[in-house]
Coordinates of C-alpha atoms in Angstrom, one line a residue:
Chain A
M103 CA 138.9 88.9 91.6
F104 CA 135.1 88.1 91.2
R105 CA 135.3 85.7 94.1
N106 CA 136.6 88.6 96.2
Y107 CA 133.8 90.9 94.9
L108 CA 131.2 88.2 95.7
K109 CA 132.6 87.6 99.2
I110 CA 132.5 91.3 100.0
F111 CA 129.0 91.6 98.5
I112 CA 127.7 88.9 100.7
S113 CA 129.4 90.3 103.8
V114 CA 128.2 93.9 103.1
T115 CA 124.7 92.6 102.4
R116 CA 124.6 90.8 105.7
Q117 CA 125.9 93.8 107.6
N118 CA 123.6 96.3 106.1
R119 CA 120.4 94.4 106.2
L120 CA 118.1 97.5 106.2
F121 CA 119.8 99.0 103.1
T122 CA 119.7 95.7 101.4
L123 CA 116.0 95.1 102.2
L124 CA 115.0 98.6 101.1
S125 CA 116.9 98.4 97.9
V126 CA 115.7 94.9 97.0
F127 CA 112.1 95.9 97.8
G128 CA 112.3 99.1 95.7
I129 CA 113.9 97.2 92.8
S130 CA 111.5 94.4 92.9
L131 CA 108.5 96.7 92.7
T132 CA 110.0 98.4 89.6
I133 CA 110.8 95.0 88.0
M134 CA 107.3 93.8 88.8
F135 CA 105.8 96.9 87.1
I136 CA 108.0 96.4 84.1
M137 CA 107.2 92.8 83.8
I138 CA 103.4 93.4 83.9
I139 CA 103.8 96.2 81.3
S140 CA 105.9 93.9 79.1
M141 CA 103.4 91.1 79.3
T142 CA 100.7 93.5 78.2
F143 CA 102.8 94.8 75.3
E144 CA 103.8 91.3 74.3
N145 CA 100.1 90.3 74.2
I146 CA 99.3 93.4 72.1
L147 CA 102.2 93.0 69.7
N148 CA 102.0 89.3 69.3
G149 CA 98.5 89.5 68.2
S150 CA 96.1 88.1 70.7
G151 CA 92.5 86.8 70.1
P152 CA 91.4 87.3 66.4
E153 CA 94.6 89.2 65.6
E154 CA 96.8 86.1 65.4
E155 CA 98.0 87.1 62.0
A156 CA 99.0 90.6 63.0
D157 CA 102.2 90.3 61.1
Q158 CA 100.3 90.3 57.8
I159 CA 98.1 93.3 58.6
L160 CA 98.8 97.0 58.0
Y161 CA 96.8 100.0 58.9
A162 CA 96.3 103.4 57.2
W163 CA 95.2 105.1 60.4
R164 CA 96.4 108.7 60.5
L165 CA 96.5 111.3 57.8
K166 CA 98.0 114.7 57.8
V167 CA 96.5 117.4 55.6
T168 CA 98.3 120.8 55.1
G169 CA 98.2 123.6 52.6
K170 CA 100.4 123.3 49.5
D171 CA 102.9 125.7 51.1
E172 CA 105.6 123.5 52.7
N173 CA 106.5 126.1 55.2
Q174 CA 103.0 126.2 56.6
K175 CA 103.0 125.1 60.2
Y176 CA 99.3 124.4 60.7
Y177 CA 98.0 121.0 59.8
N178 CA 95.0 118.8 60.4
A179 CA 95.7 115.2 61.3
G180 CA 93.4 112.4 62.2
A181 CA 91.8 109.1 61.1
L182 CA 90.8 108.7 57.5
D183 CA 87.6 109.6 55.7
Q184 CA 85.4 106.9 54.4
S185 CA 86.2 107.9 50.8
F186 CA 89.6 106.2 51.1
Y187 CA 87.8 102.9 51.4
T188 CA 85.1 103.6 48.9
D189 CA 87.1 105.5 46.2
Y190 CA 90.9 105.6 46.6
F191 CA 92.0 102.3 48.0
N192 CA 89.1 100.1 46.7
D193 CA 91.0 98.6 43.7
L194 CA 94.5 98.1 45.1
K195 CA 96.1 95.0 43.6
S196 CA 98.6 94.0 46.3
P197 CA 96.5 93.4 49.4
E198 CA 94.4 90.2 49.8
F199 CA 91.7 92.2 51.6
V200 CA 91.0 95.8 52.3
S201 CA 88.6 96.6 55.1
L202 CA 87.8 99.6 57.4
I203 CA 87.2 100.0 61.1
R204 CA 85.6 102.7 63.1
E205 CA 85.5 102.3 66.8
S206 CA 83.2 104.2 69.0
I207 CA 82.0 104.1 72.6
W208 CA 78.5 102.8 73.0
E209 CA 76.9 104.1 76.1
F210 CA 73.6 102.7 77.3
I211 CA 71.5 102.2 80.4
Y212 CA 70.1 98.7 81.0
K213 CA 68.1 97.7 84.0
G214 CA 69.2 100.8 85.8
N215 CA 72.9 100.3 85.2
R216 CA 75.0 102.4 83.0
Y217 CA 77.3 100.6 80.5
Q218 CA 80.2 101.7 78.3
E219 CA 81.0 99.3 75.5
V220 CA 83.0 99.4 72.3
C221 CA 81.2 99.3 69.0
I222 CA 83.1 98.5 65.8
K223 CA 81.6 99.7 62.5
T224 CA 83.1 97.7 59.6
D225 CA 82.4 95.7 56.5
G226 CA 82.1 92.1 55.5
R227 CA 85.8 91.6 54.7
F228 CA 86.7 92.4 58.3
W229 CA 85.7 88.9 59.2
Q230 CA 88.0 87.5 56.6
I231 CA 91.0 89.4 57.9
Y232 CA 90.5 88.6 61.5
D233 CA 90.0 85.1 63.0
F234 CA 86.9 85.4 65.2
D235 CA 85.6 82.5 67.2
F236 CA 81.8 82.3 66.5
V237 CA 79.9 80.6 69.3
E238 CA 76.7 81.0 67.4
G239 CA 75.6 82.2 63.9
R240 CA 77.8 83.9 61.4
P241 CA 79.3 87.2 60.4
F242 CA 77.5 89.7 58.1
I243 CA 78.9 89.4 54.6
Q244 CA 80.0 92.1 52.2
E245 CA 76.8 92.0 50.1
E246 CA 74.7 92.5 53.2
V247 CA 76.8 95.5 54.1
E248 CA 76.3 96.9 50.6
N249 CA 72.6 96.4 51.0
K250 CA 72.7 98.2 54.3
N251 CA 71.1 95.3 56.1
N252 CA 70.4 96.1 59.8
F253 CA 72.6 93.2 61.0
A254 CA 74.8 93.0 64.1
V255 CA 77.3 90.6 65.6
I256 CA 77.6 90.7 69.4
S257 CA 80.1 89.4 72.0
E258 CA 79.3 86.5 74.3
S259 CA 79.3 88.8 77.4
L260 CA 76.8 91.2 75.7
K261 CA 74.6 88.2 74.9
E262 CA 74.7 87.2 78.5
L263 CA 73.9 90.7 79.7
F264 CA 70.9 91.1 77.4
F265 CA 69.6 87.5 77.1
G266 CA 71.0 85.7 80.2
D267 CA 71.5 82.0 79.5
E268 CA 69.3 81.8 76.5
E269 CA 70.7 79.2 74.1
S270 CA 70.3 80.9 70.8
V271 CA 69.9 84.7 70.2
C272 CA 70.3 84.9 66.4
G273 CA 67.3 86.6 65.0
R274 CA 66.7 88.6 68.2
T275 CA 67.4 92.3 68.0
V276 CA 69.6 94.8 69.8
E277 CA 69.0 98.5 69.8
Y278 CA 71.9 100.8 68.8
N279 CA 71.3 104.6 68.4
N280 CA 67.6 104.1 67.7
L281 CA 68.3 101.3 65.2
Q282 CA 66.9 97.9 65.7
L283 CA 69.6 95.5 64.6
V284 CA 69.1 91.8 64.0
I285 CA 71.7 89.7 65.6
V286 CA 73.3 87.3 63.1
G287 CA 76.2 86.0 65.2
V288 CA 77.8 85.8 68.6
V289 CA 81.6 85.8 69.0
R290 CA 83.7 84.7 71.9
D291 CA 84.9 87.7 73.9
V292 CA 88.0 89.3 72.5
P293 CA 90.7 90.3 75.0
A294 CA 91.3 94.0 75.4
T295 CA 94.9 93.5 74.2
A296 CA 93.5 92.8 70.7
L297 CA 93.3 96.6 70.2
N298 CA 91.7 96.5 66.7
T299 CA 89.1 93.9 67.2
Q300 CA 87.9 94.1 70.8
A301 CA 84.3 95.2 71.0
S302 CA 80.9 94.1 72.2
L303 CA 79.0 95.1 69.1
Y304 CA 80.0 94.9 65.5
I305 CA 77.8 96.5 62.8
P306 CA 78.0 97.5 59.1
Y307 CA 79.8 100.8 58.8
N308 CA 77.3 102.4 56.5
L309 CA 74.3 102.1 58.9
V310 CA 75.5 105.1 60.8
P311 CA 76.4 108.1 58.6
V312 CA 79.6 109.9 59.4
N313 CA 80.0 113.6 58.7
S314 CA 82.7 114.3 56.2
Y315 CA 84.4 117.7 56.4
G316 CA 85.9 117.6 52.9
T317 CA 89.4 117.5 54.4
Y318 CA 90.0 113.7 53.8
T319 CA 90.0 113.1 57.5
G320 CA 87.2 111.2 59.2
G321 CA 86.8 108.4 61.7
Y322 CA 88.1 105.4 59.9
Q323 CA 91.2 103.3 59.7
I324 CA 91.7 101.3 56.6
V325 CA 93.0 97.8 57.2
F326 CA 95.1 95.9 54.6
K327 CA 95.7 92.2 54.8
A328 CA 98.7 90.9 52.9
K329 CA 98.7 87.4 51.4
T330 CA 102.1 86.8 53.0
R331 CA 104.4 89.0 55.2
K332 CA 106.6 89.6 52.1
D333 CA 103.8 91.4 50.3
K334 CA 103.6 94.2 52.9
P335 CA 106.2 96.5 51.1
A336 CA 104.2 96.2 47.9
I337 CA 101.0 97.4 49.8
V338 CA 102.9 100.3 51.2
A339 CA 104.2 101.3 47.8
E340 CA 100.8 101.0 46.1
V341 CA 99.1 103.1 48.8
Q342 CA 101.8 105.7 48.6
E343 CA 101.4 105.8 44.9
V344 CA 97.7 106.6 45.4
I345 CA 98.6 109.4 47.8
R346 CA 101.1 110.7 45.3
R347 CA 98.4 110.8 42.6
M348 CA 96.0 112.5 44.9
N349 CA 98.6 115.1 45.8
A350 CA 99.3 115.7 42.1
A351 CA 95.6 116.3 41.5
E352 CA 95.1 118.5 44.6
E353 CA 95.4 122.2 44.1
E354 CA 95.2 123.5 47.6
Q355 CA 96.0 120.7 50.0
R356 CA 98.8 118.3 50.6
L357 CA 98.3 114.9 52.1
F358 CA 100.8 112.8 54.1
L359 CA 99.9 109.3 55.1
P360 CA 102.5 107.3 57.2
G361 CA 102.9 103.7 56.2
P362 CA 100.4 101.9 56.1
N363 CA 101.9 100.7 59.4
S364 CA 102.0 97.6 61.5
D365 CA 100.6 97.7 65.0
L366 CA 104.1 98.1 66.4
D367 CA 105.0 101.0 64.2
R368 CA 101.6 102.6 65.0
L369 CA 102.4 102.4 68.7
L370 CA 105.8 103.8 68.1
I371 CA 104.7 106.7 65.9
G372 CA 102.0 107.7 68.4
Y373 CA 99.9 110.8 67.9
G374 CA 102.4 113.5 67.1
D375 CA 102.9 115.1 63.7
P376 CA 102.9 111.9 61.5
E377 CA 105.4 113.5 59.1
V378 CA 107.9 114.0 61.9
Y379 CA 107.4 110.8 63.8
S380 CA 107.0 108.3 60.9
G381 CA 110.7 107.5 60.6
R382 CA 111.5 104.6 62.8
T383 CA 114.6 105.8 64.6
K384 CA 112.9 108.7 66.5
P385 CA 109.9 106.7 67.6
L386 CA 112.1 103.8 68.8
F387 CA 114.2 106.3 70.6
L388 CA 111.1 107.8 72.2
F389 CA 109.8 104.3 73.1
F390 CA 113.0 103.3 74.9
G391 CA 113.1 106.7 76.4
K392 CA 109.8 106.0 78.0
I393 CA 111.1 102.7 79.4
L394 CA 114.2 104.5 80.7
G395 CA 111.8 107.0 82.2
I396 CA 110.1 104.3 84.1
L397 CA 113.4 103.1 85.4
L398 CA 114.9 106.5 86.0
L399 CA 113.0 107.5 89.1
P400 CA 113.7 104.4 91.2
A401 CA 117.2 104.3 89.7
I402 CA 117.8 107.9 91.0
N403 CA 116.5 106.7 94.4
L404 CA 118.9 103.7 94.4
M405 CA 121.7 106.0 93.2
A406 CA 121.2 108.2 96.3
L407 CA 121.2 105.1 98.5
N408 CA 124.3 103.9 96.7
F409 CA 126.1 107.2 97.3
S410 CA 125.5 107.0 101.0
R411 CA 126.5 103.4 101.2
M412 CA 129.7 104.0 99.2
R413 CA 130.6 106.9 101.4
E414 CA 130.4 104.6 104.4
R415 CA 132.8 102.3 102.5
A416 CA 135.2 105.1 101.6
E417 CA 137.9 103.6 103.9
E418 CA 137.7 100.4 102.0
I419 CA 138.1 102.2 98.7
G420 CA 141.1 104.0 100.1
V421 CA 142.7 100.8 101.3
R422 CA 142.1 99.0 98.0
K423 CA 143.6 101.9 96.0
T424 CA 146.6 102.0 98.4
F425 CA 147.3 98.3 97.7
G426 CA 147.0 98.5 94.0
A427 CA 143.4 98.8 92.8
T428 CA 142.9 101.2 89.9
S429 CA 139.9 103.4 89.7
S430 CA 138.4 101.2 87.1
I431 CA 138.8 98.1 89.3
I432 CA 137.0 100.0 92.1
Q433 CA 134.2 101.0 89.7
R434 CA 133.9 97.4 88.5
Q435 CA 133.6 96.1 92.1
F436 CA 130.8 98.5 93.0
V437 CA 128.9 98.1 89.7
F438 CA 129.2 94.3 90.2
E439 CA 127.8 94.6 93.7
N440 CA 125.0 96.8 92.3
I441 CA 124.2 94.2 89.6
M442 CA 124.1 91.5 92.2
L443 CA 121.7 93.6 94.4
T444 CA 119.5 94.4 91.4
L445 CA 119.4 90.8 90.3
L446 CA 118.3 89.9 93.9
G447 CA 115.6 92.6 93.5
G448 CA 114.7 91.3 90.0
L449 CA 114.3 87.8 91.4
A450 CA 112.0 89.1 94.1
G451 CA 110.2 91.2 91.4
I452 CA 109.6 88.1 89.3
L453 CA 108.3 86.2 92.3
F454 CA 106.1 89.2 93.3
S455 CA 104.7 89.5 89.7
Y456 CA 104.0 85.7 89.7
L457 CA 102.2 86.0 93.0
V458 CA 100.3 89.1 92.0
V459 CA 99.1 87.4 88.7
A460 CA 98.3 84.2 90.4
L461 CA 96.4 85.7 93.4
F462 CA 94.9 89.0 92.1
G463 CA 95.3 88.8 88.3
S464 CA 91.6 88.7 87.7
E465 CA 90.9 91.6 90.0
I466 CA 93.5 94.0 88.7
H467 CA 92.5 95.8 85.6
L468 CA 95.3 97.4 83.6
P469 CA 94.1 100.3 81.5
I470 CA 94.9 99.8 77.8
D471 CA 93.4 103.1 76.6
S472 CA 90.9 105.5 77.9
Y473 CA 88.0 103.1 77.8
R474 CA 89.5 99.6 77.9
S475 CA 91.2 97.7 80.6
V476 CA 92.5 94.2 80.7
E477 CA 92.8 91.6 83.4
I478 CA 96.3 90.5 84.2
N479 CA 96.2 86.8 83.4
Y480 CA 99.0 86.3 81.0
S481 CA 101.5 83.5 81.0
F482 CA 105.2 84.1 81.7
N483 CA 107.6 83.2 79.0
A484 CA 111.3 83.4 78.1
L485 CA 110.9 86.9 76.5
I486 CA 109.3 88.3 79.7
F487 CA 112.1 87.0 81.8
L488 CA 114.6 88.4 79.3
V489 CA 112.9 91.8 79.6
A490 CA 113.2 91.5 83.4
L491 CA 116.9 90.6 83.2
V492 CA 117.8 93.4 80.8
S493 CA 115.8 95.8 82.9
C494 CA 117.7 94.7 86.0
L495 CA 121.1 95.2 84.2
L496 CA 120.0 98.6 82.9
F497 CA 118.7 99.5 86.3
A498 CA 122.0 98.4 87.9
L499 CA 124.0 100.5 85.5
L500 CA 121.8 103.5 85.8
S501 CA 122.0 103.5 89.6
G502 CA 125.5 102.2 90.0
V503 CA 127.9 103.7 87.5
L504 CA 127.7 107.3 88.6
P505 CA 128.3 106.8 92.3
A506 CA 131.0 104.2 91.6
A507 CA 132.8 106.5 89.1
R508 CA 132.7 109.4 91.6
M509 CA 133.9 107.4 94.6
S510 CA 136.6 105.6 92.6
R511 CA 138.2 109.0 91.7
L512 CA 139.0 109.8 95.3
K513 CA 142.6 109.9 96.3
P514 CA 143.5 107.4 99.0
A515 CA 145.3 110.0 101.1
E516 CA 142.1 112.1 101.3
I517 CA 140.1 109.1 102.4
L518 CA 142.4 107.5 104.8
K519 CA 143.1 110.6 106.8
G520 CA 139.4 111.1 107.0
G521 CA 139.2 114.2 104.7
E522 CA 136.0 115.5 103.4
L523 CA 134.6 113.3 100.6
Chain B
M219 CA 165.4 103.7 97.0
I220 CA 163.4 106.9 97.0
S221 CA 164.4 110.5 96.5
L222 CA 162.3 113.6 97.0
E223 CA 163.6 116.8 95.4
G224 CA 162.2 120.2 96.4
I225 CA 158.8 118.8 97.4
S226 CA 156.1 121.3 98.5
K227 CA 152.5 120.5 99.3
V228 CA 149.8 123.1 99.7
Y229 CA 146.3 122.2 100.8
R230 CA 143.6 124.6 99.6
T231 CA 140.1 125.0 100.7
R232 CA 137.7 127.9 99.8
E233 CA 138.8 129.8 102.9
I234 CA 142.4 129.0 103.6
E235 CA 145.6 127.7 102.1
T236 CA 147.8 125.5 104.2
L237 CA 151.5 124.8 103.4
A238 CA 152.0 121.3 104.7
L239 CA 155.5 120.7 103.2
E240 CA 157.9 123.3 102.0
N241 CA 160.8 122.5 99.7
V242 CA 161.7 119.1 101.2
T243 CA 164.6 117.3 99.7
L244 CA 165.3 113.8 101.0
N245 CA 166.9 110.6 100.0
V246 CA 166.3 107.1 101.5
D247 CA 168.7 104.4 100.4
K248 CA 168.0 100.8 99.9
G249 CA 167.9 98.8 103.1
E250 CA 167.7 102.0 105.3
F251 CA 165.4 102.2 108.3
V252 CA 164.4 105.9 108.8
S253 CA 162.2 107.5 111.4
V254 CA 160.3 110.7 110.8
M255 CA 159.6 112.7 113.9
G256 CA 158.0 116.0 114.6
P257 CA 155.0 117.6 116.4
S258 CA 151.4 116.9 115.3
G259 CA 150.4 118.7 112.1
C260 CA 154.0 119.3 111.0
G261 CA 153.6 117.4 107.7
K262 CA 154.9 113.9 108.6
S263 CA 152.0 112.0 107.2
T264 CA 151.8 114.2 104.2
L265 CA 155.5 113.4 103.5
L266 CA 154.8 109.7 103.9
N267 CA 151.7 109.9 101.6
I268 CA 153.8 111.6 98.9
M269 CA 156.6 109.0 99.2
G270 CA 154.0 106.3 98.8
I271 CA 152.3 108.1 95.8
L272 CA 149.1 108.2 97.8
D273 CA 149.1 112.0 97.3
E274 CA 150.6 114.3 94.7
P275 CA 153.1 117.1 95.6
S276 CA 152.1 120.6 94.6
S277 CA 155.7 121.0 93.3
G278 CA 158.9 119.0 93.2
K279 CA 160.0 115.6 92.0
V280 CA 159.5 112.1 93.4
I281 CA 161.9 109.4 92.2
L282 CA 161.0 105.9 93.3
D283 CA 163.5 103.2 92.6
G284 CA 165.0 105.2 89.7
E285 CA 161.6 106.1 88.1
E286 CA 160.4 109.7 88.2
V287 CA 156.8 109.7 89.2
E288 CA 155.1 112.5 87.3
K289 CA 151.8 112.6 85.6
Y290 CA 151.5 108.8 85.6
S291 CA 148.2 107.3 84.6
D292 CA 146.0 105.9 87.3
K293 CA 146.9 102.4 86.1
R294 CA 150.6 102.9 86.3
I295 CA 150.4 104.6 89.8
A296 CA 148.3 101.7 91.0
R297 CA 150.9 99.3 89.7
L298 CA 153.8 101.2 91.4
R299 CA 151.9 101.2 94.7
N300 CA 151.2 97.5 94.4
R301 CA 154.7 96.4 93.5
K302 CA 157.1 98.8 95.1
V303 CA 155.5 100.1 98.3
G304 CA 153.8 98.6 101.4
F305 CA 151.8 100.7 103.8
I306 CA 151.1 100.3 107.5
F307 CA 148.7 102.8 109.1
Q308 CA 148.2 103.8 112.7
S309 CA 144.6 102.8 112.6
F310 CA 145.3 99.6 110.7
H311 CA 142.7 100.3 107.9
L312 CA 141.8 96.6 107.5
V313 CA 138.6 95.9 105.4
K314 CA 136.2 94.9 108.2
E315 CA 134.1 92.7 105.9
L316 CA 137.1 90.5 105.0
D317 CA 138.9 88.0 107.3
T318 CA 142.6 88.0 108.0
Y319 CA 143.4 85.8 105.1
D320 CA 141.4 87.9 102.6
N321 CA 142.8 91.2 103.9
V322 CA 146.4 90.0 103.5
E323 CA 145.6 88.5 100.1
L324 CA 144.4 91.9 98.7
P325 CA 147.6 93.2 97.1
L326 CA 148.2 89.8 95.4
I327 CA 144.7 89.9 93.9
Y328 CA 145.5 93.2 92.2
R329 CA 148.8 91.8 91.0
K330 CA 146.9 88.8 89.4
V331 CA 149.0 86.2 91.2
S332 CA 147.7 82.7 90.9
A333 CA 145.5 81.3 93.6
K334 CA 148.1 78.7 94.6
E335 CA 150.9 81.2 94.9
R336 CA 148.6 83.6 96.8
K337 CA 147.9 80.9 99.3
E338 CA 151.6 80.2 99.8
R339 CA 152.6 83.8 100.1
V340 CA 149.7 84.8 102.5
G341 CA 150.7 81.8 104.6
E342 CA 154.3 82.9 104.8
A343 CA 153.4 86.5 105.6
L344 CA 151.0 85.5 108.3
A345 CA 153.6 83.1 109.7
L346 CA 156.1 85.9 109.8
V347 CA 153.8 88.0 112.0
G348 CA 152.7 85.1 114.1
L349 CA 149.1 84.9 112.9
S350 CA 148.9 81.6 111.2
N351 CA 146.2 80.5 113.6
R352 CA 144.0 83.6 113.0
M353 CA 143.5 83.3 109.3
R354 CA 139.7 83.2 109.4
H355 CA 139.3 85.8 112.1
Y356 CA 137.7 89.1 111.2
P357 CA 139.2 92.4 112.4
S358 CA 136.4 92.8 114.9
Q359 CA 137.4 89.5 116.5
M360 CA 141.1 90.5 117.1
S361 CA 143.1 92.7 119.4
G362 CA 144.8 95.9 118.2
G363 CA 148.2 94.2 118.1
Q364 CA 146.8 91.3 116.0
C365 CA 145.1 93.8 113.7
Q366 CA 148.4 95.7 113.2
R367 CA 150.2 92.4 112.6
T368 CA 147.6 91.6 110.0
A369 CA 148.2 95.0 108.4
I370 CA 152.0 94.3 108.4
A371 CA 151.4 91.0 106.7
R372 CA 149.3 92.7 104.1
A373 CA 152.0 95.3 103.6
I374 CA 154.8 92.7 103.1
V375 CA 152.9 90.0 101.3
G376 CA 153.9 91.4 97.9
N377 CA 157.6 91.8 98.9
P378 CA 157.8 95.5 98.4
E379 CA 161.2 97.2 98.5
L380 CA 159.9 100.1 100.5
L381 CA 157.7 99.9 103.6
L382 CA 156.0 103.1 104.8
A383 CA 154.6 103.0 108.4
D384 CA 152.6 105.8 109.7
E385 CA 152.8 105.6 113.5
P386 CA 152.4 101.8 113.5
T387 CA 152.5 101.6 117.3
G388 CA 150.4 104.7 117.9
N389 CA 147.3 102.8 118.9
L390 CA 149.0 100.0 120.7
D391 CA 150.3 99.5 124.3
S392 CA 154.0 99.4 124.8
K393 CA 154.3 95.6 124.8
M394 CA 152.4 95.2 121.5
G395 CA 154.3 98.2 120.1
R396 CA 157.5 96.5 120.9
E397 CA 156.4 93.4 119.1
I398 CA 155.6 95.4 116.0
I399 CA 159.0 97.2 116.0
D400 CA 160.7 93.8 116.3
I401 CA 158.9 92.6 113.2
L402 CA 159.8 95.7 111.3
Q403 CA 163.4 95.3 112.4
K404 CA 163.4 91.7 111.1
L405 CA 162.1 92.9 107.8
N406 CA 164.7 95.6 107.6
D407 CA 167.4 93.0 108.4
K408 CA 166.2 91.1 105.3
G409 CA 166.8 94.3 103.2
T410 CA 163.4 96.1 103.1
S411 CA 163.8 99.9 103.3
I412 CA 161.5 101.3 105.9
V413 CA 160.3 104.8 106.6
M414 CA 158.4 105.1 109.9
V415 CA 156.6 108.1 111.3
T416 CA 156.7 108.0 115.1
H417 CA 156.3 110.2 118.2
D418 CA 158.3 107.7 120.3
E419 CA 161.9 108.9 120.7
T420 CA 163.0 105.5 122.1
L421 CA 161.7 103.6 119.1
A422 CA 163.1 106.2 116.7
N423 CA 166.5 105.8 118.3
E424 CA 166.4 102.1 117.3
T425 CA 166.2 103.0 113.6
G426 CA 169.2 103.9 111.4
R427 CA 168.4 107.6 110.9
I428 CA 166.0 110.2 112.3
I429 CA 164.5 112.9 110.1
R430 CA 162.8 115.8 112.0
I431 CA 160.2 118.0 110.5
Y432 CA 158.9 121.3 111.8
D433 CA 156.2 123.4 110.1
G434 CA 156.6 121.4 106.9
R435 CA 160.4 121.9 106.7
L436 CA 163.2 119.3 107.4
I437 CA 165.5 120.3 110.3
N438 CA 168.7 118.7 111.2

């Protein structure tokens, strides 16, 4: 049976070259797009740069504050206030390290050019949680942070910008918000896919005061590093116990803190109401919904092409049914053909993405968030190919099943006498 | 072989309702060769389609080889068409993307016959219609007569007991038409029941019985 399907697929492909070319090209662009997105996601989730041990790290990153009345619809949600680090989470037993991160955009004009870089405000433990590659000097340590020493660590590219090819810049200063900061270390540039650690400037968090509004929300995420992956549930339990105690003591407000979450969970939960989205089913559903969304538009396009192609082949459907094909056999044949077509497109898509990465990778910058972008210079691996393959199949089913089902239901008598389809 | 009891067929569109067949009762015995005649649009093809379960009647009963065909599943109807009935159409209806061999093989594929047996039976069917030397030709590379012979080979390759032919010579010149009728005659001699729609009185007279239809009704 499949030999017959294959034979007819090859013959139809040869005879409808324009349709085949259009379909394959459309599919290949979609697959290329999906592959590049997947490579970026894979880099983020696998922990690139200093975030190699991402699977041992959890983040308390978003807090919801409402009134005590559970029916109250209004809430305030945002990053955490510094007090969680200094007061509430400072003596937890289960994490190996607790740190904090506040990212901000550092805008400056240098030699007539305007720059926008990321500045991370953190503490001394940050450098113990993440594995930075120091090309010069050292990190600032906890004691120096507590002493509010005006120290800074900079990235290699910032060093190059300010100091050209000077060999050593430790001891030199860099100005940030009217503060003269002494450079103690230079780190190798961190890829933008390392979402929590990529910056050009790293400074002690307490050098720049942050306004606290007395609502527990502020600009920080608290980072917990577990000794092993197995310790993560204990950290979650301990943090939630702290929140429970805080809620018990609070008279007017109620706090809700998701997690602490891994990077993946954080991406899945997104920025909706954390209480609604912190279960995993709904975020996962939303995530795959987005992937389906990416596939849907070209799939609808291919579906329309498929409809017209199948109408042209109505006579063949009528003949096949006359000589014993069931509706499901007809459906299988057309879905099979669509899978073959999509695989051809997928193959072209893989080839295109390989070419794009090889030829233009360093010139194309994919936006990671509103102020960071990344060069496309990843390596292909089995997982990426698997994503491409699964996307192809999903694409084939999305675009092929409906037209095949509709056409297979036609009665042979209607088709063969040339009736209206 | 096949009985129709009180068959009516109404085609409905948004604007009009057309009565294609009205209370037709008919019996075709095993081994019979029957011609169906009548003016264009009188319901001949509709009758043939209902006999071959390609279409459903609006009312009445179809009994094919002792089995009443009513509310059968898609699978069962496909099986009946595949095993009991062979079809020949005026415009051949060959799959243009497949060559002669693959076109003739089609009913056997749906019957899940082994590759070896398929090869034998396709060879026999093509030999019977004199196309053994055209196995790898595509429909576009053959004459009308050769296409119709391919269509006959496809119709008989599964050894159906009933052959339904809808104006099989309608698109052919008289010489080729003659060849086709001779082949059908040979098949009938071997015991295959045949119902053939035709406009040609001479050809009809060569068959065992002529059924005439006018405005969807059988007339004697």
